C-alpha cells in the first residue's frame, strides 16, 4: 500500500515512505486500478444462471462480525494445516520479518528527517551534506527490504491460491457435485468463485494481515515519538481517528451488499455472453438476435443500475474520507507551530511530528482509509463461505428415502431372472452386470414420481432397449444408474471386476460407460477426444504429469489403434480433413452432431466396457450408420442398454423396457419388459 498522507512540503523521507506498504492506506486510484485488474482477470463461464438473493445480514453487528470471522477462518485455515504447511508458515514468517524490518526503517527515517531539516533550518551546510549522505545510504539499504517484502508476499499469495484452487476444484468435481449445483441451481457462478474470489481472497487476506501487524508495530513505535513531542497532539489524534471511523461506518454501511451483488450481476452478464457463443448456430437458425440482445441488455442494465448505486455510495463516503485525509496535512503542523515560534522546538521536529502523526493516524484509521476495500473483501468472504458450506454439505438429497447405488464383485449366475423374480432359462455362462430392485424414481427438485417399483436384471449379452413417451423417465433412469439422481427408493447394483472395486468405489470406464445424446467434446486434440475419458494424463501443480485414469490394467491404444477405430465408425476421413490426430480445433463446432456421435462410439470401442448405457446416442444418424455402429459394438462383445424411439432399434436388442407416463395418484407400476426373442418365436409358431 502507498502512503496517502504527506507533509505539506517534500522531504527525502517521504519518498522512501511511498514504498512502505503495510502501514499506509491506498490512494483512491489504487482501489480503482485493483478492481479494473480483477475485472480483466475474470473469465466466468458459469453453469448457474438463476439469481440468488443477497446474503442475509444480521442486524446485530457483533453477531454479524462473528459470523464473518467464522467464515473467514473456515476458508483460510485449511491451507496452513495442509501438506504444504511447513513451507507456508516459513514463508509467512519471512514476510512478517521483512515487514518488521521495513517498519524499523521507517522509524529510522523519521529521525533522519528531523536532523535533515534541522540542518537546513540552521543553514549548516556541513551537517546538511552529512544528513543527505545518510539519506542516500538509507535509500540504498532500505529499498531492497521493501521490494523483497512485496515479492515474498506476492509469491506466498500465489502459492496459497494455487493450493486453494486445487482444493476447491477437487471438492467441486467430486461425486458429481458440479452437476448437482448446476442442475438444481443451488448457487450462482461457481466458476467465478473459484477463479476471481479465490485470487482476491488470498491476496487481500495477506495484505490485511500485514497491514494489521505493521499498524500495531507502527503504533507502538511512533506513539512514543509523538507523545514525547507534544502529548495533546496524541490525544487529538485519538479523537480524530475514532470520530472518522464512526462516520465512515455510518456512510458506508451499504457497500458490502452492493459489492456482493455487483460481483454476481457482472458474472451473470458474462455468462449470457458465453451462452451466445456456445449456441451461436442455434441462435442464428432461429434468427433470435434481437431476443438475445434484449436478454443481454437486461442483464447489463441490472449490473449497471447496481454499479450506479455503488458509485453513489462510494461518492458519499469519499466526500468525507478525502476531507479527512487532507485535513491532517496541516493539523499537526498547526498545533506544534506555536512551540516552534516560541523556540521550544527546532524546525525539524515539525517534520518529525507530521511524519509520526501520519503514521499513527494511518494505523488508527484503517477502517476510514480502506472501508471500500474491506467491504469488497467482506463480499468475497461471503461468496466463498457460501460456496464452501455448500461443498461441505455434499449436496445430499433432502428426501427421507434415497436410491441405494452399490458396486459388487462380478459373479457368474446360472439363472436369468425375469422382472417378477421367476426363472426364465438357464444361462450358465452369463455374468450378471446390473441389477435393479424395486426402484421408484423421483425428480430431485419437486419429488414427482417417474418410475414405480421397477425390477430388472441385465446379464452379459442382454441388450435392453428402453422406449416410451417423452417425459416418462427414460433418461432419468440412466441418471439414477450414474448416481446423478438419488431421489426415490430401491437399489441399483453394478457387478464389476474385482480389480476395479479395489481401486475405486465408483464405476470405471473399463466396466460401465455412459454415452449421452450430445457427446462432450473436450478442449484438446483429436487424439484426446478419442482417449477421453479412459486414458487421461493430468498435470500436477508443479508442472509435472501423473496418471489418474483408473485404466492402468488396459493398454493405451496406439496411433494405429486410433486410426483403425476411426475407420470402423466411418470417420477415417476427418484425420486428413483436420490435419492429423494431434490437431487442435473447437470440435463441438467443426464436427456435426452425427460426427460427434460416431466419435463417441469410437471412444466406446476403444474403452471396451462391459456395459454401455446409450441415451439416444444415434439420434442424429441415418439408419444405415446406426445399424453399422450397433453391429460394431455387438462384434466387440459389449453389452448395452439403449434409449431410443425408432422401431428399427428393436432388431439390435434382446429385450424392450416400455415406459408409460406415471400417474402421480397411483402406485401401480408404469413399465413392462418384453422379450424380443420370445415374441419372434411366438410369431413363427403362429
XYZ file of C-alpha atoms in Angstrom:
686
model
C 0.000 0.000 0.000
C 1.216 3.542 -0.759
C 1.377 6.425 1.714
C -1.641 8.657 1.242
C -0.611 11.458 3.595
C 2.500 13.505 3.045
C 3.922 16.547 4.804
C 2.982 19.933 3.336
C 6.491 20.152 1.970
C 8.581 17.488 0.188
C 11.158 15.602 2.211
C 13.625 12.879 1.286
C 11.970 10.785 3.978
C 8.590 10.988 2.237
C 9.971 9.441 -0.939
C 11.056 6.243 0.782
C 7.813 6.014 2.735
C 5.969 5.703 -0.552
C 7.437 2.204 -0.600
C 6.182 1.354 2.879
C 3.143 -0.750 2.025
C 1.519 -2.247 5.133
C 1.001 0.805 7.425
C -0.280 3.108 4.719
C -3.790 3.049 3.278
C -4.094 3.034 -0.508
C -4.667 6.019 -2.701
C -8.114 6.264 -4.143
C -6.852 5.416 -7.606
C -5.210 2.250 -6.247
C -8.513 0.567 -5.426
C -9.863 1.523 -8.831
C -6.836 0.025 -10.532
C -7.169 -3.143 -8.497
C -10.816 -3.513 -9.453
C -10.006 -2.977 -13.127
C -7.248 -5.578 -12.997
C -9.575 -8.008 -11.255
C -12.267 -7.413 -13.863
C -9.858 -8.121 -16.678
C -8.768 -11.302 -14.992
C -12.251 -12.748 -14.575
C -13.419 -15.329 -17.101
C -16.739 -16.519 -15.736
C -18.313 -19.441 -17.615
C -20.971 -20.231 -15.037
C -23.466 -23.028 -15.400
C -25.864 -21.470 -12.921
C -27.968 -18.589 -14.235
C -30.579 -18.177 -11.528
C -30.481 -15.018 -9.462
C -29.891 -15.609 -5.787
C -30.796 -13.108 -3.085
C -28.029 -11.172 -1.426
C -26.612 -12.728 1.720
C -28.694 -12.141 4.840
C -27.222 -9.518 7.096
C -27.688 -9.874 10.828
C -28.906 -6.614 12.375
C -26.727 -7.388 15.397
C -23.353 -6.002 14.315
C -21.415 -8.058 16.825
C -23.073 -11.283 15.643
C -22.504 -10.259 12.054
C -18.801 -9.721 12.638
C -18.506 -13.038 14.478
C -20.227 -14.850 11.605
C -17.929 -13.113 9.102
C -14.871 -14.104 11.141
C -16.014 -17.739 11.317
C -16.455 -17.839 7.548
C -13.060 -16.223 7.027
C -11.340 -18.743 9.304
C -13.167 -21.687 7.706
C -11.948 -20.650 4.259
C -8.442 -19.532 5.228
C -7.351 -22.112 7.819
C -7.085 -25.373 5.782
C -4.002 -24.261 3.842
C -1.991 -23.504 6.981
C -2.607 -27.047 8.248
C -2.213 -28.790 4.885
C 0.629 -30.848 3.467
C 2.261 -27.538 2.446
C 2.055 -26.088 5.971
C 5.818 -26.093 6.638
C 6.637 -24.046 3.546
C 3.590 -21.839 4.091
C 4.471 -20.977 7.681
C 8.145 -20.446 6.863
C 7.275 -18.032 4.055
C 4.722 -16.232 6.207
C 7.325 -15.804 8.938
C 9.733 -14.337 6.373
C 7.079 -11.874 5.197
C 6.381 -10.728 8.751
C 10.105 -10.402 9.469
C 10.588 -8.236 6.376
C 7.544 -6.186 7.359
C 9.049 -5.629 10.804
C 12.304 -4.559 9.152
C 10.549 -2.036 6.911
C 8.745 -0.561 9.918
C 12.102 -0.143 11.661
C 13.482 1.555 8.565
C 10.534 3.980 8.587
C 11.213 4.850 12.240
C 14.862 5.456 11.377
C 13.940 7.785 8.557
C 11.640 9.683 10.905
C 14.663 10.697 12.956
C 16.792 11.270 9.851
C 14.122 13.672 8.605
C 14.261 15.632 11.846
C 18.045 16.072 11.689
C 17.926 16.808 7.943
C 15.519 19.730 8.358
C 17.253 20.977 11.442
C 20.446 21.270 9.402
C 18.531 23.016 6.630
C 16.903 25.429 9.083
C 20.222 26.176 10.800
C 21.894 26.737 7.429
C 24.563 24.242 8.487
C 25.917 23.142 5.105
C 28.324 20.565 6.528
C 25.623 18.914 8.634
C 23.194 19.147 5.724
C 25.643 17.339 3.417
C 26.198 14.678 6.047
C 22.465 14.102 6.540
C 21.936 13.985 2.779
C 24.589 11.272 2.532
C 22.829 9.362 5.303
C 19.620 9.615 3.341
C 21.210 8.249 0.165
C 22.746 5.340 2.068
C 19.392 4.750 3.735
C 17.672 4.614 0.371
C 20.242 2.149 -0.978
C 19.964 -0.099 2.046
C 16.235 0.251 2.659
C 14.732 -0.192 -0.796
C 15.695 -3.915 -1.098
C 13.744 -4.672 2.107
C 10.588 -3.074 0.717
C 10.956 -4.841 -2.638
C 11.708 -8.234 -1.090
C 8.789 -7.886 1.323
C 6.358 -7.258 -1.524
C 7.855 -10.079 -3.599
C 7.667 -12.522 -0.680
C 4.061 -11.536 -0.012
C 3.006 -11.986 -3.656
C 4.737 -15.362 -4.049
C 3.121 -16.608 -0.827
C -0.243 -15.360 -2.075
C 0.270 -17.198 -5.362
C 1.280 -20.410 -3.584
C -1.773 -20.135 -1.302
C -4.065 -19.510 -4.243
C -2.596 -22.474 -6.125
C -3.319 -24.821 -3.215
C -6.825 -23.439 -2.645
C -7.694 -23.687 -6.341
C -6.769 -27.371 -6.395
C -8.574 -27.921 -3.071
C -11.815 -26.350 -4.303
C -11.648 -27.998 -7.723
C -11.283 -31.433 -6.136
C -14.343 -30.853 -3.965
C -16.302 -29.233 -6.810
C -15.718 -32.154 -9.185
C -16.070 -34.884 -6.537
C -19.189 -37.103 -6.570
C -20.801 -35.125 -9.421
C -21.089 -32.057 -7.152
C -20.682 -29.724 -10.136
C -23.626 -31.447 -11.840
C -25.863 -31.154 -8.790
C -25.034 -27.467 -8.346
C -25.842 -26.737 -11.983
C -28.915 -28.934 -12.343
C -30.556 -27.674 -9.145
C -29.342 -24.042 -9.438
C -28.019 -24.171 -5.896
C -25.570 -21.298 -6.195
C -24.668 -18.673 -8.772
C -21.428 -18.608 -10.749
C -19.240 -21.228 -9.022
C -16.538 -20.661 -11.639
C -16.236 -17.015 -10.659
C -15.818 -18.002 -7.030
C -13.005 -20.417 -7.918
C -11.193 -18.001 -10.245
C -11.825 -14.436 -9.082
C -12.843 -14.784 -5.453
C -10.011 -17.160 -4.525
C -7.476 -14.845 -6.151
C -8.903 -11.817 -4.357
C -9.195 -13.679 -1.058
C -5.589 -14.846 -0.827
C -4.010 -11.547 -1.877
C -6.317 -9.378 0.248
C -6.129 -11.624 3.307
C -2.339 -11.412 3.291
C -2.385 -7.658 2.691
C -4.806 -7.022 5.543
C -2.877 -9.330 7.887
C 0.364 -7.487 7.170
C -1.426 -4.150 7.492
C -2.718 -5.029 10.958
C 0.680 -6.360 12.025
C 2.505 -3.315 10.706
C -0.096 -0.971 12.196
C 0.486 -2.494 15.628
C 4.267 -2.075 15.367
C 3.815 1.420 13.939
C 1.502 2.372 16.755
C 3.982 1.290 19.398
C 6.962 2.918 17.672
C 5.509 6.285 16.656
C 3.184 6.822 19.636
C 6.223 7.181 21.865
C 7.746 9.697 19.455
C 4.560 11.776 19.178
C 3.791 11.682 22.901
C 7.332 12.845 23.645
C 6.982 15.799 21.258
C 3.557 17.061 22.395
C 1.040 14.948 24.413
C -2.082 16.975 23.391
C -1.296 16.145 19.763
C -1.529 12.441 20.594
C -4.918 12.919 22.324
C -6.243 14.907 19.353
C -5.163 12.088 17.065
C -7.187 9.563 19.069
C -10.339 11.673 18.935
C -9.868 12.458 15.248
C -9.387 8.799 14.220
C -12.235 7.420 16.341
C -14.651 10.040 15.053
C -13.597 9.410 11.460
C -14.071 5.647 11.849
C -17.584 6.079 13.244
C -18.637 8.426 10.439
C -17.145 6.107 7.779
C -19.074 3.123 9.132
C -22.283 5.125 9.004
C -21.757 6.458 5.463
C -20.534 3.167 4.005
C -22.852 0.669 5.679
C -24.463 -0.393 2.382
C -21.255 -1.022 0.440
C -20.842 -4.687 1.438
C -24.156 -5.786 -0.057
C -23.670 -3.607 -3.136
C -20.231 -5.132 -3.776
C -21.647 -8.635 -3.295
C -24.421 -8.062 -5.823
C -22.106 -6.333 -8.298
C -19.865 -9.406 -8.490
C -22.895 -11.593 -9.131
C -24.591 -9.366 -11.702
C -21.404 -8.930 -13.738
C -20.885 -12.697 -13.711
C -24.479 -13.246 -14.872
C -23.934 -10.831 -17.766
C -20.721 -12.625 -18.814
C -22.481 -15.973 -18.546
C -25.143 -14.811 -21.008
C -22.407 -13.796 -23.453
C -20.843 -17.250 -23.117
C -24.244 -18.808 -23.809
C -24.486 -16.814 -27.049
C -21.047 -18.038 -28.118
C -21.797 -21.675 -27.273
C -25.175 -21.653 -29.036
C -24.281 -19.348 -31.919
C -25.571 -21.663 -34.653
C -28.907 -22.364 -32.968
C -29.499 -18.666 -32.334
C -28.596 -17.870 -35.949
C -31.007 -20.533 -37.258
C -33.815 -19.158 -35.114
C -32.972 -15.581 -36.034
C -33.018 -14.823 -32.325
C -30.513 -11.977 -32.352
C -32.983 -9.361 -31.140
C -34.196 -11.599 -28.360
C -30.636 -12.301 -27.231
C -29.851 -8.606 -27.459
C -32.737 -7.835 -25.127
C -31.679 -10.527 -22.641
C -28.086 -9.273 -22.662
C -29.159 -5.669 -22.215
C -31.440 -6.650 -19.330
C -28.546 -8.391 -17.575
C -26.226 -5.467 -18.313
C -28.806 -2.943 -17.139
C -29.140 -4.813 -13.858
C -25.356 -4.656 -13.351
C -25.332 -1.008 -14.477
C -28.050 0.016 -12.005
C -26.312 -1.739 -9.126
C -22.976 -0.176 -10.090
C -24.656 3.240 -10.167
C -25.826 2.717 -6.585
C -22.355 1.515 -5.652
C -20.739 4.620 -7.159
C -23.181 6.914 -5.359
C -22.435 5.230 -2.030
C -18.692 5.410 -2.749
C -19.001 9.075 -3.727
C -20.754 9.957 -0.460
C -18.077 8.130 1.502
C -15.252 9.810 -0.406
C -16.647 13.281 0.279
C -15.808 12.576 3.894
C -12.632 10.488 3.503
C -10.975 12.978 1.126
C -11.555 15.824 3.538
C -10.453 13.612 6.391
C -7.154 12.691 4.770
C -6.282 16.189 3.539
C -7.117 17.987 6.765
C -4.411 16.061 8.582
C -1.795 17.646 6.318
C -1.986 20.857 8.347
C -3.314 19.758 11.753
C -0.047 18.539 13.335
C 1.957 21.434 11.936
C -0.651 23.941 13.147
C -0.573 22.515 16.669
C 3.221 22.434 17.103
C 3.929 25.674 15.190
C 3.452 27.878 18.306
C 6.123 25.817 20.058
C 8.481 26.434 17.125
C 7.736 30.168 17.126
C 8.442 30.324 20.854
C 11.743 28.495 20.343
C 10.792 25.411 22.346
C 11.384 23.044 19.420
C 13.510 23.075 16.304
C 12.172 23.213 12.764
C 12.990 19.544 12.114
C 10.685 18.492 14.936
C 7.716 19.841 12.937
C 8.554 17.434 10.121
C 9.053 14.644 12.663
C 5.683 15.310 14.312
C 3.906 15.412 10.944
C 5.510 12.108 9.937
C 4.689 10.423 13.262
C 1.149 11.835 13.245
C 0.533 10.479 9.758
C 1.844 7.043 10.676
C -0.261 6.730 13.810
C -3.356 8.188 12.194
C -2.987 5.675 9.380
C -2.864 2.916 11.986
C -5.914 4.187 13.825
C -7.839 4.980 10.662
C -7.583 1.694 8.758
C -11.366 1.474 8.565
C -11.633 5.009 7.178
C -8.970 4.615 4.529
C -9.798 1.073 3.495
C -13.543 0.886 4.030
C -14.278 0.190 0.364
C -11.572 -2.500 0.240
C -12.901 -4.025 3.468
C -16.475 -4.052 2.151
C -15.377 -5.707 -1.096
C -13.350 -8.262 0.886
C -16.371 -8.972 3.103
C -18.382 -9.746 -0.034
C -15.635 -12.138 -1.189
C -15.670 -13.894 2.197
C -19.464 -14.219 1.986
C -19.331 -15.716 -1.503
C -16.521 -18.158 -0.715
C -18.068 -19.074 2.627
C -21.400 -19.778 0.946
C -19.646 -21.937 -1.652
C -17.556 -23.707 0.976
C -20.629 -24.510 3.094
C -22.351 -25.941 0.040
C -19.389 -28.189 -0.791
C -19.125 -29.334 2.829
C -22.799 -30.276 2.920
C -22.057 -32.629 -0.020
C -25.334 -31.535 -1.629
C -27.276 -34.520 -0.426
C -30.923 -35.116 -1.133
C -33.381 -33.741 1.401
C -35.809 -36.618 0.981
C -36.204 -39.316 3.601
C -35.699 -42.132 1.088
C -32.761 -42.425 -1.256
C -31.837 -44.800 -4.042
C -29.018 -47.105 -2.996
C -26.294 -47.407 -5.632
C -23.824 -50.210 -4.922
C -20.930 -51.961 -6.652
C -20.159 -55.628 -6.109
C -17.658 -58.116 -7.407
C -18.671 -59.750 -10.696
C -20.168 -63.211 -10.332
C -21.434 -65.991 -12.561
C -25.123 -66.775 -12.356
C -26.833 -69.939 -13.568
C -30.280 -68.421 -13.869
C -31.706 -65.473 -15.751
C -34.490 -63.954 -13.662
C -37.382 -62.034 -15.160
C -38.957 -58.860 -13.766
C -41.243 -60.826 -11.472
C -38.409 -62.840 -9.963
C -39.183 -66.139 -11.733
C -36.641 -68.205 -13.672
C -36.762 -67.758 -17.427
C -33.980 -70.007 -18.626
C -30.639 -71.455 -17.698
C -27.697 -69.197 -18.573
C -24.643 -70.921 -17.080
C -22.097 -68.817 -18.930
C -23.754 -65.447 -18.439
C -22.367 -62.968 -15.969
C -24.716 -60.617 -14.171
C -23.823 -56.986 -14.942
C -26.678 -54.950 -13.487
C -29.498 -55.498 -11.046
C -32.360 -53.083 -10.372
C -34.528 -53.907 -7.360
C -37.883 -52.269 -6.560
C -36.772 -48.911 -7.914
C -39.096 -45.927 -7.502
C -37.538 -42.889 -9.177
C -38.455 -39.280 -8.399
C -37.243 -35.909 -9.656
C -34.801 -34.302 -7.196
C -36.409 -30.855 -7.337
C -40.118 -31.436 -6.698
C -40.356 -35.166 -5.972
C -42.506 -36.070 -8.977
C -42.566 -39.859 -9.402
C -41.376 -41.034 -12.819
C -40.965 -44.797 -12.337
C -42.887 -47.077 -9.976
C -41.285 -50.172 -8.436
C -39.010 -51.248 -11.313
C -37.171 -54.584 -11.025
C -34.850 -55.828 -13.765
C -31.665 -57.866 -14.229
C -29.130 -57.411 -17.019
C -26.725 -60.215 -17.878
C -23.891 -60.378 -20.355
C -25.232 -60.004 -23.932
C -28.662 -58.905 -22.637
C -29.135 -55.876 -24.865
C -32.009 -53.794 -23.456
C -33.930 -51.098 -25.343
C -35.846 -48.529 -23.256
C -38.795 -46.930 -25.038
C -41.673 -44.688 -24.039
C -43.137 -41.192 -24.451
C -41.090 -38.086 -23.713
C -41.006 -37.277 -20.024
C -41.757 -40.826 -18.896
C -38.377 -41.250 -17.150
C -36.130 -42.959 -19.722
C -33.123 -40.649 -19.387
C -33.840 -40.194 -15.689
C -33.299 -43.935 -15.215
C -29.805 -43.579 -16.696
C -29.168 -40.607 -14.395
C -30.052 -42.833 -11.455
C -27.678 -45.531 -12.738
C -24.905 -42.944 -12.985
C -25.589 -41.766 -9.428
C -26.648 -38.302 -10.605
C -30.178 -38.733 -9.223
C -30.748 -40.362 -5.844
C -34.309 -39.215 -5.141
C -36.611 -42.178 -4.613
C -36.053 -45.629 -3.178
C -34.796 -49.029 -4.254
C -31.390 -50.410 -5.186
C -29.197 -50.366 -8.278
C -26.241 -52.772 -8.226
C -23.392 -52.974 -10.735
C -21.224 -56.086 -10.823
C -17.654 -55.014 -11.577
C -14.239 -56.558 -11.914
C -12.628 -57.201 -8.521
C -9.663 -55.035 -9.565
C -11.975 -52.082 -10.130
C -13.512 -52.435 -6.679
C -10.049 -52.401 -5.129
C -9.080 -49.165 -6.887
C -12.278 -47.130 -6.776
C -15.708 -47.012 -5.217
C -17.180 -45.756 -8.459
C -17.649 -47.279 -11.862
C -14.658 -47.174 -14.160
C -14.644 -46.708 -17.935
C -13.417 -50.310 -18.044
C -16.753 -51.525 -16.678
C -19.535 -49.048 -17.477
C -19.575 -46.191 -19.984
C -22.388 -43.679 -20.495
C -22.961 -42.101 -23.901
C -25.220 -39.019 -23.821
C -27.260 -37.848 -26.798
C -24.935 -34.893 -27.310
C -21.356 -36.101 -26.738
C -18.975 -33.981 -24.725
C -16.084 -32.651 -26.802
C -13.073 -31.897 -24.618
C -10.764 -28.937 -25.190
C -7.880 -30.745 -26.842
C -6.649 -32.591 -29.887
C -8.455 -35.243 -31.927
C -6.316 -37.851 -30.185
C -7.511 -36.587 -26.793
C -11.126 -36.767 -27.977
C -10.695 -40.457 -28.721
C -8.875 -41.274 -25.481
C -11.432 -39.486 -23.297
C -12.366 -40.432 -20.604
C -10.486 -43.703 -20.158
C -6.898 -42.561 -20.702
C -6.117 -39.129 -19.369
C -2.896 -37.507 -18.254
C -3.295 -34.925 -15.532
C -0.886 -32.078 -14.891
C 0.311 -31.649 -11.332
C 0.627 -28.272 -9.615
C 4.400 -28.293 -10.109
C 4.060 -28.763 -13.858
C 4.720 -32.498 -13.922
C 2.386 -35.231 -15.155
C 0.743 -38.112 -13.414
C -1.600 -40.886 -14.463
C -5.015 -40.722 -12.847
C -7.243 -42.605 -15.215
C -8.159 -45.840 -13.457
C -7.281 -47.778 -16.627
C -3.786 -48.986 -15.818
C -4.881 -52.566 -16.425
C -5.689 -51.759 -20.068
C -3.088 -50.996 -22.646
C -3.267 -47.486 -24.020
C -4.274 -47.517 -27.712
C -1.574 -46.804 -30.252
C -1.904 -44.430 -33.184
C -2.729 -47.397 -35.423
C -5.491 -48.425 -32.999
C -6.973 -44.941 -33.127
C -6.869 -44.799 -36.926
C -8.431 -48.236 -37.252
C -11.223 -47.359 -34.816
C -11.993 -44.140 -36.684
C -12.365 -46.147 -39.878
C -14.616 -48.637 -38.096
C -17.039 -45.831 -37.214
C -16.689 -44.315 -40.705
C -14.730 -41.249 -39.582
C -11.370 -42.028 -41.153
C -11.636 -39.006 -43.440
C -11.570 -36.421 -40.623
C -7.893 -37.127 -39.863
C -6.798 -35.677 -43.210
C -9.530 -33.067 -43.100
C -8.244 -31.531 -39.856
C -4.513 -32.154 -40.223
C -3.875 -35.278 -38.157
C -4.673 -36.728 -34.756
C -2.774 -34.006 -32.921
C -4.608 -31.081 -34.489
C -6.498 -28.779 -32.157
C -9.946 -27.393 -33.004
C -13.191 -26.385 -31.367
C -14.576 -29.852 -32.078
C -18.137 -29.178 -30.958
C -18.304 -26.504 -33.687
C -16.368 -28.079 -36.574
C -17.964 -31.550 -36.297
C -21.628 -32.156 -36.993
C -23.733 -33.791 -34.288
C -23.745 -37.013 -36.301
C -19.932 -36.973 -36.492
C -19.725 -36.277 -32.780
C -21.967 -39.275 -32.064
C -19.790 -41.521 -34.230
C -16.727 -40.186 -32.380
C -18.424 -41.158 -29.107
C -18.856 -44.714 -30.440
C -15.136 -44.726 -31.287
C -14.431 -43.946 -27.621
C -16.736 -46.810 -26.688
C -14.910 -49.276 -28.934
C -11.545 -48.174 -27.552
C -12.649 -48.432 -23.906
C -14.251 -51.868 -24.351
C -16.530 -51.551 -21.279
C -18.603 -54.493 -20.071
C -21.767 -52.397 -20.135
C -22.645 -49.332 -22.216
C -25.607 -47.046 -21.470
C -26.672 -45.170 -24.606
C -29.062 -42.223 -24.315
C -30.377 -41.761 -27.871
C -26.740 -41.890 -28.935
C -27.584 -42.413 -32.639
C -30.431 -39.880 -32.903
C -28.510 -37.709 -35.394
C -27.509 -40.646 -37.644
C -29.239 -42.233 -40.595
C -30.448 -45.818 -40.228
C -27.521 -47.271 -42.190
C -24.883 -45.665 -39.977
C -26.921 -46.504 -36.887
C -27.051 -50.201 -37.859
C -23.323 -50.184 -38.637
C -22.412 -48.783 -35.206
C -24.591 -51.288 -33.338
C -23.016 -54.102 -35.335
C -19.568 -52.808 -34.341
C -20.288 -52.814 -30.597
C -22.028 -56.204 -30.860
C -18.931 -57.613 -32.543
C -16.801 -56.101 -29.757
C -18.783 -58.089 -27.193
C -20.140 -55.038 -25.372
C -23.482 -55.362 -23.580
C -25.573 -52.223 -23.974
C -28.730 -50.536 -22.752
C -30.203 -48.067 -25.227
C -32.803 -45.324 -25.067
C -34.494 -44.692 -28.386
C -37.717 -44.032 -30.267
C -37.031 -45.730 -33.625
C -38.567 -49.141 -34.202
C -35.503 -50.051 -36.256
C -33.530 -50.299 -32.988
C -35.510 -53.337 -31.823
C -33.574 -55.731 -34.046
C -30.347 -54.890 -32.157
C -31.804 -55.675 -28.702
C -32.981 -58.785 -26.873
C -35.400 -57.051 -24.534
C -37.517 -53.929 -24.541
C -38.434 -51.973 -21.421
C -41.599 -49.984 -22.154
C -42.380 -46.936 -20.002
C -45.682 -45.096 -19.810
C -46.231 -41.737 -18.137
C -46.597 -42.315 -14.390
C -49.833 -41.392 -12.659
C -48.855 -39.383 -9.542
C -52.017 -40.597 -7.754
C -51.319 -44.266 -8.423
C -48.718 -46.678 -7.080
C -49.188 -49.115 -9.951
C -46.076 -49.818 -11.984
C -45.816 -47.912 -15.269
C -43.487 -50.275 -17.105
C -43.287 -53.666 -18.704
C -40.421 -55.767 -20.075
C -40.833 -57.567 -23.377
C -38.558 -60.391 -24.561
C -37.914 -59.763 -28.264
C -36.698 -63.317 -28.961
C -39.738 -64.886 -27.255
C -42.035 -62.620 -29.267
C -40.355 -63.600 -32.532
C -40.597 -67.318 -31.641
C -44.295 -66.877 -30.895
C -44.889 -65.207 -34.245
C -43.028 -68.006 -36.067
C -45.077 -70.677 -34.295
C -48.276 -68.972 -35.367
